[in-house]
XYZ file of C-alpha atoms in Angstrom:
777
model
C 64.199 67.274 66.391
C 65.332 64.645 68.862
C 61.712 63.885 69.671
C 60.967 63.323 65.953
C 63.999 61.073 65.522
C 63.082 59.155 68.651
C 59.468 58.650 67.453
C 60.693 57.611 63.996
C 62.991 55.037 65.546
C 60.181 53.670 67.681
C 57.857 53.342 64.659
C 60.535 51.545 62.665
C 61.109 49.190 65.573
C 57.423 48.398 65.806
C 57.174 47.764 62.055
C 60.189 45.470 62.081
C 58.759 43.609 65.075
C 55.369 43.177 63.395
C 57.043 41.956 60.220
C 59.152 39.467 62.167
C 56.089 38.256 64.056
C 54.124 37.717 60.842
C 57.112 35.986 59.255
C 57.486 33.728 62.271
C 53.774 32.845 62.082
C 54.018 32.015 58.385
C 57.181 29.983 58.891
C 55.581 28.128 61.780
C 52.523 27.373 59.637
C 54.737 26.142 56.816
C 56.775 24.023 59.196
C 53.615 22.527 60.719
C 52.363 21.523 57.272
C 55.803 20.706 55.920
C 56.210 17.130 57.266
C 52.938 15.952 55.713
C 53.636 17.664 52.389
C 57.218 16.443 52.425
C 56.077 12.873 53.008
C 53.571 13.079 50.149
C 56.141 14.576 47.783
C 58.746 11.959 48.716
C 56.372 9.083 47.974
C 55.331 10.669 44.680
C 58.990 11.107 43.703
C 59.734 7.447 44.461
C 56.708 6.389 42.404
C 57.928 8.499 39.488
C 61.371 6.836 39.744
C 59.762 3.384 39.701
C 57.747 4.313 36.614
C 60.894 5.464 34.827
C 62.523 2.093 35.554
C 61.706 -0.187 32.607
C 62.680 -3.269 34.617
C 60.257 -2.637 37.474
C 58.370 -5.811 38.283
C 54.596 -6.108 38.587
C 54.939 -6.814 42.297
C 56.936 -3.617 42.850
C 54.434 -1.587 40.836
C 51.515 -3.079 42.771
C 53.086 -2.238 46.143
C 53.797 1.328 45.025
C 50.243 1.653 43.738
C 48.789 0.534 47.069
C 50.850 3.156 48.911
C 49.792 5.854 46.466
C 46.161 4.826 46.806
C 46.383 5.171 50.588
C 48.018 8.595 50.189
C 45.354 9.666 47.689
C 42.595 8.685 50.095
C 44.277 10.570 52.928
C 44.782 13.675 50.792
C 41.196 13.577 49.558
C 39.836 13.339 53.091
C 42.066 16.231 54.142
C 40.938 18.354 51.181
C 37.235 17.625 51.696
C 37.421 18.147 55.430
C 39.200 21.467 54.917
C 40.346 23.643 57.772
C 38.119 24.631 60.656
C 39.938 27.931 60.874
C 39.374 28.544 57.155
C 35.676 27.820 57.514
C 35.457 30.218 60.437
C 37.218 32.941 58.456
C 34.929 32.378 55.475
C 31.914 32.789 57.732
C 33.304 36.089 59.035
C 33.890 37.335 55.475
C 30.342 36.398 54.506
C 29.072 38.304 57.546
C 30.643 41.483 56.118
C 28.408 41.169 53.064
C 29.366 41.355 49.392
C 32.143 43.669 48.329
C 30.623 46.845 46.774
C 31.758 47.552 43.227
C 31.144 51.271 42.698
C 30.849 52.677 46.232
C 34.006 52.504 48.377
C 33.668 50.699 51.667
C 34.301 52.407 54.986
C 37.902 52.204 56.129
C 37.441 49.810 59.094
C 35.294 47.391 57.049
C 37.740 47.326 54.121
C 40.674 46.875 56.485
C 38.875 44.052 58.317
C 37.990 42.324 55.012
C 41.616 42.490 53.839
C 42.868 41.003 57.113
C 40.363 38.165 56.973
C 41.138 37.376 53.315
C 44.869 37.274 54.054
C 44.314 34.951 56.998
C 41.977 32.798 54.883
C 44.641 32.360 52.210
C 47.109 31.199 54.871
C 44.565 28.812 56.448
C 43.720 27.287 53.049
C 47.354 26.481 52.266
C 47.199 22.923 53.754
C 43.982 22.244 51.855
C 45.601 23.355 48.607
C 48.583 21.117 49.359
C 46.244 18.175 49.930
C 44.444 18.802 46.634
C 47.747 18.982 44.778
C 48.896 15.736 46.412
C 45.610 14.085 45.470
C 45.912 15.125 41.831
C 49.523 13.952 41.619
C 48.779 10.612 43.278
C 45.791 10.090 40.993
C 47.948 10.733 37.922
C 50.674 8.361 39.099
C 48.137 5.631 39.900
C 46.723 5.897 36.380
C 50.243 5.544 34.930
C 50.992 2.515 37.124
C 47.724 0.871 36.101
C 48.700 1.378 32.489
C 52.109 -0.247 33.071
C 50.491 -3.202 34.830
C 48.062 -3.711 31.968
C 50.912 -3.593 29.483
C 52.829 -6.222 31.451
C 49.756 -8.447 31.703
C 49.145 -8.141 27.963
C 52.786 -8.993 27.257
C 52.539 -12.055 29.496
C 49.408 -13.253 27.704
C 50.893 -12.992 24.204
C 54.221 -14.537 25.232
C 54.853 -17.524 22.971
C 56.391 -20.734 24.301
C 57.544 -23.851 22.411
C 54.700 -25.705 20.730
C 53.609 -28.878 22.561
C 53.444 -30.639 19.178
C 57.221 -30.776 19.102
C 58.438 -34.159 20.529
C 61.251 -32.466 22.421
C 58.673 -30.661 24.577
C 57.384 -33.973 25.930
C 60.953 -35.097 26.569
C 61.566 -31.857 28.484
C 58.540 -32.582 30.682
C 59.858 -36.075 31.424
C 63.249 -34.629 32.344
C 61.708 -32.045 34.682
C 59.627 -34.690 36.443
C 62.599 -37.057 36.659
C 64.753 -34.391 38.224
C 62.339 -34.357 41.190
C 62.653 -38.109 41.795
C 64.972 -38.924 44.748
C 67.911 -41.234 44.301
C 67.787 -44.812 45.570
C 67.754 -44.864 49.336
C 67.262 -41.119 49.682
C 63.980 -39.837 51.044
C 62.042 -37.293 49.034
C 62.085 -33.707 50.255
C 58.315 -33.683 50.102
C 58.081 -36.892 52.128
C 60.478 -35.526 54.703
C 58.314 -32.470 55.180
C 55.089 -34.443 55.540
C 53.617 -34.154 59.033
C 52.492 -37.091 61.051
C 48.992 -38.514 60.929
C 48.124 -36.763 64.190
C 48.936 -33.404 62.641
C 46.488 -34.141 59.828
C 43.619 -35.039 62.133
C 42.051 -31.574 62.365
C 42.166 -30.894 58.651
C 40.887 -34.343 57.759
C 38.032 -34.040 60.242
C 36.955 -30.692 58.790
C 37.215 -32.102 55.273
C 35.111 -35.135 56.280
C 32.447 -32.814 57.703
C 32.380 -30.920 54.405
C 31.966 -34.123 52.407
C 29.206 -35.260 54.759
C 27.305 -32.000 54.367
C 27.533 -32.017 50.569
C 26.989 -35.687 49.746
C 24.964 -36.970 52.734
C 23.200 -34.225 54.680
C 21.811 -32.265 51.732
C 20.205 -35.254 49.923
C 18.823 -36.577 53.218
C 17.295 -33.248 54.286
C 15.910 -32.662 50.779
C 14.254 -36.097 50.717
C 12.631 -35.518 54.118
C 11.289 -32.106 53.073
C 9.970 -33.421 49.748
C 8.033 -36.186 51.508
C 6.689 -33.679 54.043
C 5.510 -31.429 51.230
C 3.737 -34.306 49.491
C 1.941 -35.337 52.678
C 0.872 -31.806 53.621
C -2.736 -30.844 52.854
C -2.370 -27.104 53.541
C -1.455 -24.967 50.563
C 0.384 -22.403 52.677
C 2.327 -25.171 54.425
C 3.370 -26.668 51.080
C 4.587 -23.261 49.951
C 6.602 -22.798 53.133
C 8.182 -26.253 52.802
C 9.065 -25.560 49.152
C 10.752 -22.295 50.112
C 12.729 -23.972 52.922
C 13.762 -26.748 50.544
C 15.153 -24.265 48.032
C 17.101 -22.418 50.706
C 18.573 -25.534 52.335
C 19.561 -27.022 48.976
C 22.018 -24.141 48.620
C 22.779 -23.397 52.260
C 23.915 -26.881 53.336
C 26.277 -27.507 50.377
C 27.486 -23.910 50.631
C 28.540 -24.549 54.231
C 30.367 -27.651 53.041
C 32.241 -25.654 50.406
C 33.296 -23.155 53.067
C 34.654 -26.008 55.201
C 36.690 -27.289 52.267
C 38.485 -23.966 52.231
C 38.897 -23.998 56.017
C 40.387 -27.506 56.139
C 43.775 -26.680 54.510
C 44.413 -23.936 57.064
C 45.206 -26.555 59.710
C 47.494 -28.385 57.280
C 49.414 -25.279 56.241
C 50.280 -24.619 59.875
C 51.924 -28.059 60.078
C 53.042 -28.030 56.456
C 54.414 -24.511 55.816
C 57.006 -25.498 53.245
C 54.426 -26.598 50.687
C 51.532 -24.230 51.255
C 51.110 -23.765 47.488
C 50.615 -27.494 46.972
C 48.197 -27.740 49.893
C 46.263 -24.774 48.535
C 46.151 -26.425 45.115
C 44.732 -29.609 46.625
C 42.106 -27.558 48.449
C 41.234 -25.671 45.263
C 40.923 -28.983 43.374
C 38.576 -30.378 46.017
C 36.575 -27.171 46.005
C 36.229 -27.232 42.212
C 34.927 -30.800 42.177
C 32.549 -30.172 45.076
C 31.251 -26.910 43.594
C 30.625 -28.615 40.232
C 28.675 -31.371 41.989
C 26.631 -28.862 43.987
C 25.735 -26.662 41.003
C 24.964 -29.621 38.770
C 22.861 -31.210 41.499
C 20.793 -28.114 42.322
C 20.275 -27.152 38.662
C 19.569 -30.509 37.039
C 18.633 -32.795 40.006
C 19.133 -36.004 37.972
C 17.235 -38.146 40.508
C 14.391 -35.727 41.395
C 12.577 -34.122 38.471
C 10.408 -31.951 40.743
C 13.475 -30.083 42.039
C 14.989 -29.159 38.672
C 15.417 -25.526 37.787
C 14.924 -26.353 34.086
C 12.072 -28.388 32.660
C 14.131 -31.336 31.350
C 13.672 -35.039 30.898
C 15.841 -37.485 32.829
C 18.308 -38.039 29.973
C 18.974 -34.305 29.527
C 19.266 -33.826 33.284
C 21.892 -36.598 33.545
C 23.782 -35.116 30.616
C 23.816 -31.674 32.227
C 24.997 -33.098 35.534
C 27.761 -35.019 33.746
C 28.966 -31.865 31.994
C 29.088 -30.104 35.365
C 31.333 -32.836 36.774
C 33.644 -32.679 33.726
C 33.990 -28.918 34.155
C 34.756 -29.444 37.840
C 37.381 -32.052 36.908
C 39.015 -29.516 34.608
C 39.187 -26.956 37.428
C 40.629 -29.566 39.784
C 43.368 -30.662 37.373
C 44.149 -27.046 36.505
C 44.541 -26.204 40.210
C 46.790 -29.225 40.843
C 49.035 -28.437 37.890
C 49.210 -24.828 39.027
C 50.361 -25.998 42.457
C 52.994 -28.267 40.876
C 54.277 -25.374 38.766
C 54.912 -23.444 41.970
C 56.686 -26.440 43.543
C 58.712 -27.439 40.455
C 60.520 -25.046 38.122
C 59.217 -26.390 34.814
C 60.834 -25.304 31.569
C 58.776 -23.370 28.993
C 58.427 -26.482 26.859
C 57.130 -28.467 29.835
C 54.670 -25.694 30.657
C 53.340 -25.871 27.086
C 52.723 -29.615 27.383
C 50.986 -29.260 30.752
C 48.880 -26.406 29.408
C 47.813 -28.503 26.407
C 46.704 -31.312 28.734
C 44.675 -28.915 30.837
C 43.169 -27.099 27.844
C 42.159 -30.323 26.081
C 40.576 -31.558 29.308
C 38.487 -28.367 29.581
C 37.745 -27.653 25.911
C 35.738 -30.854 25.429
C 33.065 -30.223 28.123
C 32.929 -26.514 27.256
C 32.227 -27.262 23.595
C 29.707 -29.944 24.530
C 28.020 -27.433 26.833
C 27.276 -25.217 23.839
C 25.530 -28.138 22.113
C 23.653 -28.901 25.342
C 22.432 -25.310 25.594
C 21.214 -25.455 21.996
C 19.173 -28.566 22.735
C 17.959 -27.019 25.960
C 16.688 -23.970 24.072
C 14.966 -26.171 21.496
C 13.216 -28.141 24.258
C 12.045 -25.040 26.165
C 10.403 -22.385 23.982
C 8.686 -20.482 26.774
C 11.282 -17.725 27.020
C 11.177 -14.286 25.443
C 13.095 -13.325 22.319
C 15.669 -11.466 24.415
C 16.305 -14.543 26.579
C 16.649 -16.742 23.487
C 19.096 -14.283 21.914
C 21.217 -14.195 25.083
C 21.216 -17.988 25.253
C 22.345 -18.304 21.615
C 25.043 -15.692 22.194
C 26.298 -17.615 25.229
C 26.302 -20.864 23.204
C 28.517 -19.375 20.516
C 30.734 -17.681 23.073
C 31.612 -20.887 24.973
C 32.198 -22.900 21.801
C 34.390 -20.222 20.215
C 36.347 -19.892 23.463
C 36.965 -23.675 23.519
C 38.200 -23.742 19.915
C 40.437 -20.684 20.355
C 41.939 -22.099 23.561
C 42.939 -25.352 21.829
C 44.420 -23.524 18.829
C 46.351 -21.107 21.043
C 47.765 -23.979 23.142
C 48.859 -25.889 20.018
C 50.863 -22.959 18.635
C 52.493 -22.174 21.987
C 50.418 -19.291 23.382
C 49.955 -21.082 26.688
C 48.969 -18.150 28.867
C 46.465 -16.929 26.282
C 44.925 -20.404 26.020
C 44.428 -20.647 29.757
C 43.090 -17.106 29.851
C 40.522 -18.021 27.199
C 39.378 -21.222 28.897
C 39.654 -20.855 32.677
C 37.536 -17.667 32.931
C 35.027 -19.204 30.532
C 34.510 -22.196 32.830
C 34.272 -19.962 35.886
C 31.780 -17.741 34.031
C 29.684 -20.827 33.323
C 29.708 -21.623 37.038
C 28.745 -18.039 37.904
C 25.843 -18.110 35.420
C 24.681 -21.418 36.903
C 24.792 -19.961 40.405
C 22.863 -16.857 39.312
C 20.206 -19.024 37.630
C 19.717 -21.067 40.787
C 19.598 -17.993 43.016
C 17.060 -16.464 40.641
C 14.872 -19.567 40.824
C 15.228 -19.616 44.617
C 14.352 -15.956 45.181
C 11.543 -15.869 42.615
C 10.006 -19.032 44.061
C 10.167 -17.773 47.632
C 8.817 -14.295 46.797
C 6.014 -15.464 44.510
C 4.900 -18.157 46.950
C 5.037 -15.696 49.814
C 3.009 -13.172 47.847
C 0.215 -15.633 47.233
C -1.265 -13.724 44.233
C -4.542 -12.899 45.938
C -5.273 -9.590 44.243
C -4.752 -8.143 40.797
C -2.025 -5.790 42.057
C -0.175 -8.702 43.614
C -0.491 -10.670 40.385
C 1.110 -7.769 38.518
C 3.843 -7.650 41.178
C 4.392 -11.382 40.748
C 4.970 -10.807 37.037
C 7.572 -8.121 37.805
C 9.386 -10.159 40.474
C 11.454 -12.284 38.021
C 12.545 -9.164 36.137
C 13.564 -7.274 39.279
C 15.375 -10.288 40.758
C 17.231 -10.905 37.470
C 18.400 -7.295 37.273
C 19.575 -7.217 40.899
C 21.444 -10.532 40.612
C 23.070 -9.396 37.365
C 24.388 -6.239 38.999
C 25.589 -8.230 42.015
C 27.438 -10.673 39.729
C 29.282 -7.968 37.790
C 32.180 -7.563 40.306
C 32.632 -11.341 40.474
C 32.611 -11.523 36.684
C 35.240 -8.781 36.535
C 37.482 -10.706 38.941
C 37.023 -13.890 36.897
C 38.238 -12.140 33.752
C 41.345 -10.704 35.331
C 40.313 -7.638 37.277
C 42.423 -7.250 40.381
C 41.549 -5.919 43.778
C 43.016 -2.555 42.843
C 40.839 -2.396 39.717
C 37.711 -3.065 41.741
C 38.714 -0.565 44.406
C 39.395 2.034 41.729
C 36.025 1.397 40.076
C 34.332 1.541 43.465
C 36.085 4.819 44.241
C 34.903 6.335 40.972
C 31.354 5.118 41.556
C 31.186 6.283 45.159
C 32.908 9.593 44.431
C 30.214 10.287 41.863
C 29.868 13.188 39.501
C 29.351 16.816 40.317
C 26.008 18.297 39.234
C 25.760 21.912 40.305
C 26.167 22.057 44.069
C 25.399 18.354 44.562
C 27.453 15.212 44.028
C 25.631 12.238 42.569
C 27.273 8.992 43.660
C 26.212 5.411 44.152
C 25.667 6.056 47.847
C 23.557 9.152 47.289
C 21.491 7.445 44.583
C 20.958 4.415 46.835
C 19.872 6.692 49.694
C 17.566 8.594 47.346
C 15.926 5.420 46.040
C 15.625 3.890 49.518
C 14.058 6.994 51.093
C 11.680 7.456 48.171
C 10.702 3.777 48.307
C 10.006 4.010 52.040
C 7.949 7.153 51.484
C 6.029 5.450 48.704
C 5.286 2.449 50.921
C 4.150 4.748 53.726
C 1.868 6.619 51.300
C 0.331 3.390 50.033
C -0.173 2.197 53.613
C -1.931 5.447 54.579
C -4.126 5.268 51.484
C -5.104 1.668 52.200
C -5.697 2.372 55.892
C -7.922 5.379 55.169
C -9.795 3.633 52.385
C -10.490 0.381 54.247
C -10.772 1.516 57.859
C -11.921 5.141 58.105
C -13.439 6.410 54.869
C -15.398 3.231 54.244
C -17.262 3.728 57.548
C -17.966 7.393 56.879
C -21.022 8.799 55.127
C -19.006 10.213 52.271
C -19.948 9.010 48.835
C -17.592 6.918 46.752
C -16.408 9.827 44.606
C -15.367 11.885 47.647
C -13.519 8.911 49.130
C -11.710 8.301 45.857
C -10.750 11.976 45.561
C -9.344 12.044 49.100
C -7.301 8.880 48.577
C -5.966 10.102 45.200
C -5.060 13.495 46.657
C -3.197 11.847 49.549
C -1.312 9.764 46.996
C -0.183 12.880 45.091
C 0.862 14.673 48.274
C 2.659 11.601 49.643
C 4.628 10.979 46.454
C 5.612 14.644 46.243
C 6.772 14.740 49.877
C 8.644 11.442 49.444
C 10.472 12.854 46.414
C 11.398 16.085 48.223
C 12.599 14.282 51.355
C 14.587 11.802 49.240
C 16.297 14.601 47.324
C 17.140 16.470 50.538
C 18.448 13.321 52.238
C 20.650 12.523 49.240
C 22.242 15.960 49.531
C 20.677 17.458 46.403
C 19.841 21.100 46.897
C 16.253 21.955 46.104
C 17.354 25.465 45.143
C 19.512 24.074 42.345
C 16.610 21.895 41.228
C 14.410 24.973 41.154
C 16.847 26.538 38.683
C 16.766 23.403 36.542
C 12.982 23.238 36.641
C 12.822 26.923 35.758
C 14.949 26.277 32.691
C 12.842 23.285 31.737
C 9.605 25.203 32.187
C 10.177 26.953 28.850
C 10.399 23.615 27.077
C 7.475 22.286 29.057
C 5.409 25.320 28.134
C 5.886 24.653 24.406
C 6.327 20.912 24.088
C 4.316 19.544 26.989
C 1.646 22.188 27.386
C -1.150 19.704 26.645
C 0.145 17.265 29.254
C 0.568 20.018 31.826
C -2.916 21.375 31.050
C -4.422 17.927 31.573
C -2.452 17.471 34.807
C -3.626 20.807 36.218
C -7.169 20.005 35.095
C -6.957 16.689 36.946
C -5.996 18.522 40.133
C -8.923 20.918 39.660
C -11.273 17.972 39.204
C -10.060 16.457 42.473
C -10.379 19.745 44.367
C -13.587 21.293 42.966
C -15.164 17.915 42.168
C -17.529 18.988 39.357
C -17.170 15.388 38.222
C -16.441 12.459 40.508
C -16.191 8.717 40.162
C -19.588 7.053 39.710
C -21.242 10.100 38.103
C -23.275 9.771 34.926
C -22.054 12.443 32.545
C -22.227 13.464 28.913
C -19.113 15.028 27.385
C -17.795 15.344 23.833
C -20.703 13.288 22.488
C -20.152 10.391 24.902
C -22.444 9.358 27.737
C -21.562 6.995 30.565
C -20.291 6.540 34.092
C -17.017 7.990 35.375
C -14.861 5.067 36.475
C -11.485 6.685 37.207
C -10.041 10.184 37.333
C -6.299 9.927 36.702
C -3.557 12.541 36.448
C -3.870 13.081 32.713
C -7.278 11.712 31.696
C -10.605 10.402 32.915
C -12.005 6.993 31.996
C -15.726 6.823 31.175
C -17.595 3.545 30.799
C -20.435 3.882 28.291
C -23.704 1.941 28.460
C -22.323 -0.326 25.731
C -19.505 -1.303 28.130
C -16.908 0.590 26.106
C -14.196 2.619 27.808
C -13.743 6.190 26.582
C -10.605 8.088 27.634
C -11.367 11.808 27.882
C -8.574 14.356 28.525
C -9.093 16.222 31.776
C -8.898 19.568 29.990
C -12.113 18.698 28.090
C -13.914 18.239 31.407
C -12.734 21.638 32.661
C -12.850 23.780 29.512
C -15.750 22.037 27.716
C -19.458 21.648 28.416
C -20.205 18.668 30.649
C -23.670 17.410 31.470
C -23.631 15.706 34.879
C -26.869 13.901 35.640
C -25.866 12.885 39.173
C -23.782 15.782 40.485
C -26.054 16.947 43.319
C -28.533 14.059 43.589
C -29.664 10.860 41.923
C -33.112 12.272 41.138
C -33.907 13.065 37.521
C -36.885 13.936 35.309
C -38.343 11.633 32.692
C -40.262 13.129 29.716
C -42.281 10.495 27.857
C -44.081 11.650 24.632
C -47.296 9.781 23.690
C -49.452 10.350 20.543
C -53.150 9.267 20.093
C -55.565 9.485 17.185
C -57.838 12.460 16.567
C -61.243 11.928 18.183
C -59.807 10.146 21.246
C -61.031 10.996 24.760
C -58.256 13.298 25.989
C -59.419 13.089 29.630
C -59.179 9.293 29.512
C -55.716 9.538 27.955
C -54.614 11.831 30.781
C -56.032 9.466 33.375
C -54.275 6.420 31.836
C -50.899 8.195 31.736
C -51.113 9.369 35.365
C -52.230 5.913 36.537
C -49.277 4.317 34.767
C -46.881 6.724 36.533
C -48.495 6.049 39.929
C -48.023 2.284 39.514
C -44.229 2.556 39.066
C -42.265 2.455 42.398
C -39.256 4.290 40.934
C -41.453 7.356 40.138
C -41.563 9.974 42.898
C -44.917 11.151 44.186
C -43.481 14.597 44.960
C -43.111 16.404 42.667
C -46.242 14.785 41.339
C -46.334 13.445 37.772
C -48.119 15.691 35.253
C -49.553 15.173 31.774
C -49.259 18.033 29.275
C -51.217 18.406 26.034
C -48.168 19.243 23.971
C -49.422 19.802 20.407
C -51.991 19.137 17.666
C -49.881 17.163 15.276
C -50.348 16.382 11.608
C -51.956 13.023 12.301
C -52.233 12.717 16.075
C -52.802 14.440 19.387
C -49.425 14.739 21.210
C -49.185 14.399 25.024
C -46.181 14.391 27.398
C -45.934 12.486 30.685
C -43.460 14.267 32.942
C -42.357 12.623 36.184
C -39.309 12.429 38.475
C -37.359 9.248 39.198
C -35.684 8.316 42.479
C -32.565 7.142 40.674
C -31.800 8.536 37.256
C -29.621 5.489 36.593
C -32.909 3.606 36.054
C -34.065 6.034 33.349
C -34.085 3.573 30.455
C -35.706 0.810 32.494
C -38.450 3.107 33.837
C -39.124 4.484 30.330
C -39.467 0.979 28.911
C -41.812 -0.235 31.680
C -44.019 2.856 31.351
C -44.341 2.388 27.590
C -45.340 -1.261 28.064
C -48.022 -0.285 30.582
C -49.357 2.726 28.642
C -49.633 0.844 25.345
C -51.517 -1.994 27.037
C -53.967 0.395 28.799
C -54.605 2.472 25.661
C -55.316 -0.678 23.656
C -57.793 -1.921 26.290
C -59.537 1.477 26.224
C -59.852 1.372 22.409
C -57.664 4.404 21.875
C -55.601 4.180 18.695
C -52.044 5.295 18.247
C -52.036 6.421 14.586
C -49.233 6.168 12.142
C -48.239 9.266 10.122
C -50.404 9.743 6.928
C -49.425 11.532 3.724
C -51.710 12.580 0.738
C -50.048 12.291 -2.700
C -51.472 14.500 -5.589
C -50.435 13.874 -9.220
C -50.672 16.948 -11.535
C -51.312 16.532 -15.335
C -52.541 12.949 -15.170
C -55.144 13.497 -18.035
C -52.527 14.813 -20.431
C -50.304 11.850 -19.730
C -53.201 9.436 -20.483
C -53.974 11.124 -23.829
C -50.337 10.958 -24.815
C -50.201 7.258 -24.097
C -53.343 6.605 -26.163
C -51.889 8.530 -29.120
C -48.742 6.460 -29.035
C -50.833 3.300 -29.025
C -52.865 4.353 -32.142
C -49.796 5.159 -34.169
C -47.959 2.096 -32.957
């Protein structure tokens, strides 16, 4: 009894100890993950409090959003990375095999599986916490973005006093007068101005920028244009033209960068008025950028360098509009800097906004008229390009009118929002047009257009360049129309995160990798095909059809391997694709069975080669030479120089007569008829002599003459001989007929025409009837 009690006490002690040990492990795991989870929860709680505060400013919401975005990224990385211990436990569970449903597992295996699953649940706890934190942060970020958009919309539709009211102009005068110092008192701005020595660095950088834009670029362009005119080599002229295009953008672009760098030295010495210094820099940049874009697009003094085909008057008008748009940006930047330096009243802001809007609306509206005249002068574009140009014309003119009307009624922020992005969009479009002309010119000139394939590529170059530049300009366009850094980062996150398709995630990165790897594989395949065709197979003794089949087969194999490698590199499981293809095979079997049959037949043609390129065949009532065996069909060139497209399945399943499959030799059967009573031995001798005189007729097998038949009006013979090249069948037949007819005529042997005897029955009765009619008539 005591032994039993003692053993029971020991067992209870062990159980309690094991329970305490497991509890301590769980508590330790929770405590190790607790600080991270606590930090995430605390930030999410603060963000929720900020969202519940109706008076939260946009700046506060933006800061909270940035912190939540950083937390969301951290939580996502933690969730995707997972736990090494959890991955190890999952591997051990998989090693045990699937859990049986009907048959119970052995005790040790079931006990081991239960232990591993319990440990796996504990190891996955931090990952689950990270996923929950990610979802909560993502929800809060979406709510903050909504609040920010609401505040921005409220700011845009905020109405201020109309600038048409005289008191608004008086308010502006009062605000400006309040900044004037009293007599004898120095201005605060003047007091803060640094000495001339402090301005030296900034002024020197600014002078370098002006020199690059207004002196260096025209000088370099003039030198390169003269060098191109003097050059006699076509390739050298192309190279100089490409360098000219690049330097016309590169040199002024460096100057524009220096204009932005110059104020940095001034702000260091002038920290109290950094907004005003930045406004001056922005004004200088706007004027310089307008000059650069107008100069490179319209080139008012050099017609050969213009992107558009314009006369001098239109070019000067376009350049003038560019400068007016740059002046608008400069004045807008300066007034924006003053608004940060001086606390203008709402009425004063309305008056300033009206001045700015009127200054920008005029060139914007005139630009629409200019684009209309430009489209009327150049009618070489496609219908799509013309439609886009007309849409852009109406857009800029409507934006100018709406901006003026909104400024007149007091919607100042809306007026600026309608006009400023429109002008910047015009500048972006101008930059894209010049970059398109630059890249297309360089690529087309570098290509040289020496072959038909390269000519087709040259036609596609403008389209490809336009599409790529349009996609590259989309983020800039979004920023111009009010998208913030957080909006772009959110869009980029969505694009890069991608969408889940089965076991794979399709994102921008994976798609780019897929396209790049496939493109490299395609280039490698084309290089191998060209190398084999021009260097190895051309020197071999294989005929042209075999060489073409080998090159086509390598192309199919290379494209298939490139696609498989690209899919694997992009992280797309081929097993999942096999499931998709298996599901599509049913639809392919019913809807695309003809296409699939032709494709498989094309592969059989390339492998078995019953028909190859260059063969003379007869199929489906058409006779001609095989010019190309493609994936779906085969192109046959008839003797009338017509192209007949025959499905590959007809060549495999139908009856095909191939005159040149094994050799070029072929038999010619020439029927000849002579009159009855002719010397048949002489006829035989003349026919054989004619065959012996033709070089294209083989001597072995020897030509033979057969007495074919006793016809209705003639004796029928056949000259049968073999030709070296069956392609010359018609020519050899014609020459033999010329020779035979001449020899038969010289020998006095006639070639009769068919004769027919006509017998009239009852002719006497008809004559008597006619006589009777005459007597009674």
